[in-house]
């Protein structure tokens, strides 16, 4: 088997862009290739068609009605969650702030999860009270919200809550009382522009300043809101960034080294377990939403995501994994500069989990019929998966919508190699068939808004004397000698 490695995470185009030689918006469109999207009454996209298609929702309903395991256990976690109760009262705000003073973003994520959970509960139970509750929440926010504010964390708010809002609304978009056009305006005017801007400009930082999950949150928002609003150009930008993006969230930058044993290093495993799990969950979410519109990113680049997810699953369960030391540049374009070196995978708590594994494991083992022993084991360990409110009170417990045991458990299907989409008029089920700690110091005040990672996070910096940040930043990966690498199952 060939040993593949990405020797640099920063392309020449990035370095030109950082010095102003390349226009910003135009950098996205080059090379975008999308599978033909499925036919869907006048829109070009199938609805529902983000994390859940009509076929998915029908499967959940029929399995729960029949009392089938593990769907019933997954549904029990949903009905027990306080956010899934009809009559939830929304608390819409004109401005949501994440990062800095006046933070109030917990109001938003609690209401989003209440809308999503009530919408999902309605789809399974048929109880209209839950649909009415979801619609009331969504309408209240689209009538009120105009601004996302705060320090750099406002980009996280846009990304995480933008993709979640779109998924909650997708469940009830045909409800007669849902203000669909107004909700589209909110997504297109408040959430998507910040995420688009981040992927182009990275808040004025060098390209490797922000860890993988920042890009992935923005990518998920751009894709989800593009599908929801039937914006093909926006969807094209998101898919192209996944394949060719210059930041650390694109597939080869997030998973820079593929080993002969079939595992591929997840870059953020050198940071900490929580953020690595967040990143895997976001990439899985991105791949699932694309898959449901006929775009196969799960299998892209010889199923690179499978190899990275297997790596994180093994590592999270306490297994030994290889890690290639790397140094990444940090700082502001034409401003201060520094670096951070990571020499090994961070320590883990095998008890830590997020509701991310059922979706990924079921895709590779059931849809594609592939062997994925670590994914299978960690998904079983995490089952039945809950959702927002089941994984602690802080924002990290609300980064994923969850309930994967209910939503993504599926029977094994017969895969084929290429994507396909239903013919016009067909049912809308558009599936392709196919460590170490870093040294730290405080950055100068002029860079204080560049890399906040949440109100309780400590950002690691290394202001290395004599380091010059190469036009946009350069992350170099050094191959370890093959003999030093461990083996995996």
XYZ file of N, CA and C in Angstrom, residues 5-157:
459
model
N 1.234 11.257 2.165
C 1.307 12.331 3.148
C 1.148 13.674 2.461
N 0.577 14.638 3.150
C 0.495 16.007 2.660
C 1.673 16.765 3.236
N 2.608 17.174 2.406
C 3.816 17.802 2.920
C 3.609 19.240 3.312
N 2.571 19.865 2.842
C 2.292 21.237 3.244
C 0.798 21.453 3.226
N 0.293 22.120 4.263
C -1.140 22.381 4.329
C -1.512 23.703 3.688
N -0.555 24.403 3.183
C -0.836 25.709 2.622
C -0.438 25.722 1.153
N -1.370 25.988 0.293
C -1.081 26.012 -1.132
C -0.460 27.336 -1.538
N 0.148 27.340 -2.728
C 0.711 28.589 -3.244
C -0.368 29.630 -3.415
N -1.564 29.183 -3.771
C -2.664 30.143 -3.939
C -2.968 30.851 -2.630
N -2.877 30.140 -1.496
C -3.107 30.748 -0.192
C -2.089 31.842 0.072
N -0.813 31.554 -0.214
C 0.225 32.524 0.068
C 0.044 33.764 -0.781
N -0.393 33.590 -2.040
C -0.676 34.740 -2.870
C -1.847 35.536 -2.323
N -2.872 34.818 -1.855
C -4.052 35.506 -1.321
C -3.689 36.318 -0.087
N -2.835 35.735 0.774
C -2.458 36.409 2.003
C -1.727 37.714 1.734
N -1.024 37.806 0.611
C -0.297 39.020 0.282
C -1.092 39.935 -0.638
N -2.344 39.547 -0.887
C -3.223 40.403 -1.676
C -3.154 40.175 -3.163
N -2.452 39.132 -3.593
C -2.295 38.908 -5.029
C -3.452 38.163 -5.650
N -4.341 37.602 -4.837
C -5.483 36.859 -5.351
C -6.737 37.442 -4.745
N -7.759 37.637 -5.545
C -9.027 38.128 -5.024
C -9.643 37.127 -4.083
N -10.497 37.566 -3.191
C -11.012 36.686 -2.149
C -12.130 35.797 -2.646
N -13.216 36.357 -3.098
C -14.365 35.533 -3.446
C -14.035 34.578 -4.576
N -13.301 35.037 -5.574
C -13.009 34.213 -6.727
C -12.223 32.968 -6.407
N -11.552 32.929 -5.260
C -10.726 31.773 -4.922
C -11.545 30.525 -4.695
N -12.830 30.671 -4.438
C -13.653 29.504 -4.137
C -14.084 28.737 -5.376
N -14.383 29.442 -6.453
C -15.119 28.819 -7.530
C -14.307 27.914 -8.430
N -12.995 28.067 -8.434
C -12.172 27.317 -9.372
C -12.210 25.834 -9.056
N -12.508 25.046 -10.060
C -12.412 23.595 -9.909
C -13.591 22.928 -9.245
N -14.671 23.655 -8.983
C -15.816 23.041 -8.331
C -16.498 22.062 -9.276
N -16.701 20.837 -8.817
C -17.404 19.840 -9.608
C -18.449 19.178 -8.732
N -19.690 19.317 -9.070
C -20.766 18.744 -8.278
C -21.450 17.640 -9.053
N -21.824 16.593 -8.347
C -22.695 15.595 -8.957
C -24.032 16.257 -9.254
N -24.706 15.788 -10.286
C -26.002 16.373 -10.630
C -26.954 16.221 -9.457
N -27.502 17.327 -8.939
C -28.399 17.229 -7.798
C -29.706 16.567 -8.184
N -30.363 15.966 -7.221
C -31.613 15.282 -7.507
C -32.720 16.246 -7.886
N -33.655 15.747 -8.677
C -34.787 16.571 -9.065
C -35.689 16.799 -7.876
N -36.143 18.012 -7.708
C -37.054 18.334 -6.626
C -37.875 19.525 -7.055
N -39.138 19.306 -7.193
C -40.103 20.290 -7.644
C -39.593 21.712 -7.760
N -39.095 22.169 -8.791
C -38.734 23.544 -9.107
C -37.514 24.068 -8.382
N -36.928 23.355 -7.456
C -35.850 23.936 -6.670
C -34.475 23.433 -7.065
N -34.371 22.205 -7.555
C -33.071 21.618 -7.822
C -32.516 20.846 -6.654
N -33.038 21.035 -5.452
C -32.612 20.271 -4.285
C -33.801 19.545 -3.678
N -33.515 18.380 -3.120
C -34.571 17.588 -2.497
C -34.834 18.096 -1.089
N -36.093 18.196 -0.737
C -36.500 18.610 0.611
C -37.567 17.646 1.116
N -37.446 17.147 2.372
C -36.312 17.363 3.270
C -35.058 16.679 2.739
N -33.905 17.318 2.982
C -32.699 16.783 2.388
C -31.424 17.317 2.995
N -31.417 17.642 4.274
C -30.171 17.981 4.962
C -29.685 16.724 5.673
N -29.762 16.657 6.981
C -29.353 15.435 7.673
C -30.359 14.310 7.510
N -31.600 14.626 7.199
C -32.645 13.602 7.112
C -33.463 13.788 5.844
N -33.574 12.726 5.066
C -34.453 12.738 3.897
C -35.833 12.225 4.287
N -36.766 12.310 3.345
C -38.091 11.759 3.596
C -38.050 10.273 3.890
N -37.171 9.552 3.188
C -37.035 8.119 3.438
C -36.490 7.844 4.834
N -35.521 8.647 5.268
C -34.982 8.494 6.625
C -36.082 8.670 7.673
N -36.866 9.715 7.511
C -37.901 10.015 8.494
C -38.973 8.932 8.509
N -39.310 8.399 7.341
C -40.279 7.306 7.283
C -39.729 6.056 7.961
N -38.438 5.802 7.787
C -37.814 4.639 8.438
C -37.869 4.782 9.956
N -37.534 5.948 10.469
C -37.593 6.161 11.923
C -38.998 5.897 12.452
N -39.982 6.460 11.770
C -41.368 6.317 12.225
C -41.800 4.853 12.213
N -41.501 4.156 11.134
C -41.953 2.766 11.035
C -41.226 1.871 12.039
N -39.962 2.090 12.261
C -39.198 1.270 13.200
C -39.666 1.492 14.638
N -39.892 2.742 15.003
C -40.366 3.018 16.361
C -41.778 2.463 16.550
N -42.628 2.626 15.560
C -43.992 2.095 15.641
C -43.988 0.577 15.815
N -43.031 -0.074 15.162
C -42.928 -1.532 15.258
C -42.215 -2.002 16.518
N -41.705 -1.060 17.311
C -41.003 -1.425 18.533
C -39.635 -2.023 18.300
N -38.997 -1.644 17.188
C -37.720 -2.239 16.810
C -36.564 -1.587 17.561
N -35.627 -2.420 18.012
C -34.394 -1.935 18.623
C -33.357 -1.725 17.526
N -32.451 -0.747 17.700
C -32.294 0.163 18.839
C -33.058 1.463 18.676
N -33.951 1.520 17.681
C -34.681 2.758 17.422
C -35.499 3.197 18.628
N -36.116 2.243 19.294
C -36.953 2.602 20.441
C -36.123 3.216 21.558
N -34.904 2.707 21.754
C -34.034 3.283 22.779
C -33.611 4.691 22.389
N -33.330 4.894 21.099
C -32.980 6.228 20.637
C -34.133 7.196 20.773
N -35.324 6.728 20.464
C -36.503 7.590 20.586
C -36.804 7.911 22.049
N -36.554 6.971 22.929
C -36.766 7.218 24.361
C -35.847 8.328 24.861
N -34.612 8.387 24.333
C -33.715 9.481 24.720
C -34.261 10.815 24.225
N -34.868 10.809 23.050
C -35.455 12.037 22.528
C -36.623 12.498 23.379
N -37.545 11.627 23.663
C -38.746 12.033 24.397
C -38.438 12.431 25.833
N -37.317 11.951 26.373
C -36.943 12.291 27.750
C -36.240 13.634 27.853
N -35.783 14.175 26.740
C -35.028 15.422 26.766
C -35.972 16.601 27.003
N -35.586 17.510 27.864
C -36.470 18.633 28.193
C -36.715 19.549 26.998
N -35.797 19.550 26.036
C -35.977 20.396 24.863
C -37.030 19.842 23.902
N -37.365 18.575 24.025
C -38.275 17.926 23.086
C -39.728 17.990 23.516
N -40.046 18.833 24.462
C -41.414 18.905 24.978
C -42.200 20.007 24.261
N -43.419 19.700 23.864
C -44.262 20.706 23.208
C -44.578 21.821 24.202
N -44.748 22.999 23.682
C -45.011 24.132 24.541
C -43.767 24.886 24.969
N -42.589 24.477 24.480
C -41.366 25.220 24.781
C -41.556 26.678 24.348
N -41.213 27.604 25.224
C -41.388 29.027 24.930
C -40.086 29.634 24.444
N -40.033 30.151 23.216
C -38.800 30.729 22.702
C -38.495 32.081 23.336
N -37.231 32.459 23.265
C -36.784 33.736 23.820
C -35.938 34.459 22.768
N -36.536 34.903 21.666
C -35.763 35.480 20.565
C -35.099 36.800 20.954
N -33.936 37.034 20.355
C -33.166 38.239 20.608
C -32.848 38.916 19.281
N -32.688 40.225 19.326
C -32.279 40.957 18.131
C -30.812 40.705 17.824
N -29.999 40.657 18.872
C -28.564 40.440 18.725
C -28.129 39.269 19.584
N -27.365 38.357 19.010
C -26.761 37.257 19.749
C -25.255 37.506 19.790
N -24.689 37.436 20.982
C -23.264 37.689 21.180
C -22.585 36.433 21.689
N -21.524 36.031 20.994
C -20.661 34.955 21.465
C -19.226 35.474 21.450
N -18.593 35.479 22.621
C -17.242 35.988 22.748
C -17.235 37.435 23.204
N -16.412 37.741 24.215
C -16.351 39.098 24.726
C -17.423 39.352 25.765
N -17.803 40.596 25.925
C -18.782 40.960 26.950
C -20.200 40.823 26.418
N -21.121 40.614 27.336
C -22.530 40.555 26.974
C -22.952 39.283 26.274
N -22.264 38.179 26.529
C -22.615 36.927 25.849
C -24.017 36.460 26.219
N -24.777 36.057 25.223
C -26.126 35.535 25.452
C -26.457 34.376 24.519
N -25.402 33.773 23.918
C -25.640 32.785 22.863
C -26.267 31.494 23.362
N -26.213 31.237 24.679
C -26.872 30.038 25.203
C -28.376 30.085 24.956
N -28.947 31.283 24.927
C -30.375 31.420 24.617
C -30.667 30.838 23.244
N -29.786 31.157 22.295
C -30.008 30.715 20.925
C -29.879 29.208 20.788
N -28.789 28.634 21.304
C -28.628 27.191 21.066
C -29.649 26.363 21.802
N -30.136 26.815 22.925
C -31.204 26.075 23.590
C -32.494 26.105 22.770
N -32.822 27.252 22.201
C -34.030 27.344 21.379
C -33.892 26.540 20.082
N -32.713 26.552 19.475
C -32.520 25.770 18.252
C -32.718 24.288 18.525
N -32.127 23.801 19.604
C -32.265 22.376 19.903
C -33.696 22.018 20.269
N -34.425 22.945 20.887
C -35.838 22.690 21.157
C -36.620 22.594 19.852
N -36.290 23.461 18.884
C -36.977 23.410 17.591
C -36.652 22.105 16.867
N -35.390 21.730 16.854
C -34.996 20.501 16.166
C -35.623 19.277 16.817
N -35.546 19.195 18.128
C -36.052 18.008 18.818
C -37.565 17.894 18.707
N -38.262 19.005 18.759
C -39.714 18.946 18.572
C -40.062 18.582 17.134
N -39.310 19.117 16.186
C -39.557 18.758 14.789
C -39.317 17.284 14.538
N -38.229 16.748 15.095
C -37.937 15.326 14.915
C -38.979 14.461 15.616
N -39.366 14.879 16.799
C -40.376 14.109 17.544
C -41.704 14.081 16.787
N -42.064 15.191 16.173
C -43.281 15.217 15.361
C -43.183 14.236 14.202
N -42.028 14.199 13.543
C -41.864 13.325 12.385
C -42.000 11.850 12.748
N -41.608 11.511 13.965
C -41.697 10.112 14.390
C -43.069 9.789 14.956
N -43.615 10.687 15.756
C -44.871 10.398 16.459
C -46.110 10.840 15.702
N -45.964 11.846 14.832
C -47.121 12.398 14.152
C -47.895 13.400 14.981
N -47.445 13.693 16.186
C -48.138 14.622 17.076
C -47.926 16.047 16.585
N -48.984 16.699 16.167
C -48.873 18.035 15.583
C -48.456 19.086 16.592
N -48.648 18.835 17.878
C -48.252 19.814 18.893
C -46.746 20.066 18.838
N -45.971 19.031 18.516
C -44.522 19.207 18.439
C -44.135 19.995 17.194
N -44.807 19.776 16.094
C -44.548 20.576 14.893
C -44.897 22.034 15.140
N -46.034 22.263 15.796
C -46.454 23.638 16.087
C -45.437 24.339 16.983
N -44.879 23.599 17.936
C -43.879 24.185 18.828
C -42.621 24.549 18.060
N -42.154 23.646 17.214
C -40.958 23.925 16.416
C -41.165 25.156 15.543
N -42.311 25.233 14.884
C -42.593 26.366 14.015
C -42.654 27.668 14.805
N -43.250 27.636 15.974
C -43.339 28.849 16.797
C -41.951 29.361 17.172
N -41.058 28.443 17.500
C -39.685 28.837 17.853
C -38.988 29.460 16.648
N -39.055 28.795 15.510
C -38.364 29.258 14.314
C -38.923 30.593 13.827
N -40.239 30.737 13.833
C -40.842 31.998 13.407
C -40.465 33.148 14.341
N -40.399 32.874 15.629
C -40.051 33.927 16.591
C -38.644 34.462 16.316
N -37.714 33.573 16.027
C -36.343 34.007 15.794
C -36.197 34.714 14.443
N -36.843 34.237 13.412
C -36.698 34.901 12.110
C -37.339 36.282 12.110
N -38.263 36.522 13.032
C -38.893 37.839 13.153
C -38.044 38.813 13.954
N -37.043 38.306 14.670
C -36.324 39.152 15.632
C -34.837 39.286 15.340
N -34.164 38.198 15.032
C -32.700 38.198 14.984
C -32.168 38.963 13.766
N -31.244 39.877 14.006
C -30.632 40.638 12.917
C -29.109 40.617 12.941
N -28.492 40.267 14.093
C -27.050 40.457 14.217
C -26.422 39.358 15.058
N -25.250 38.873 14.608
C -24.371 38.037 15.429
C -23.150 38.864 15.763
N -22.882 39.016 17.052
C -21.819 39.898 17.514
C -20.843 39.134 18.401
N -19.784 39.833 18.829
C -18.783 39.239 19.706
C -17.407 39.307 19.083
N -16.439 38.655 19.738
C -15.093 38.612 19.172
C -15.030 37.534 18.082
N -13.880 36.924 17.884
C -13.765 35.918 16.821
C -14.784 34.795 16.978
N -15.260 34.565 18.185
C -16.216 33.486 18.416
C -17.551 33.707 17.709
N -17.783 34.910 17.207
C -19.027 35.124 16.449
C -19.042 34.245 15.203
N -17.860 33.912 14.667
C -17.806 33.027 13.512
C -18.207 31.602 13.890
N -17.852 31.187 15.101
C -18.315 29.882 15.574
C -19.830 29.880 15.722
N -20.378 30.967 16.258
C -21.836 31.058 16.409
C -22.522 30.960 15.048
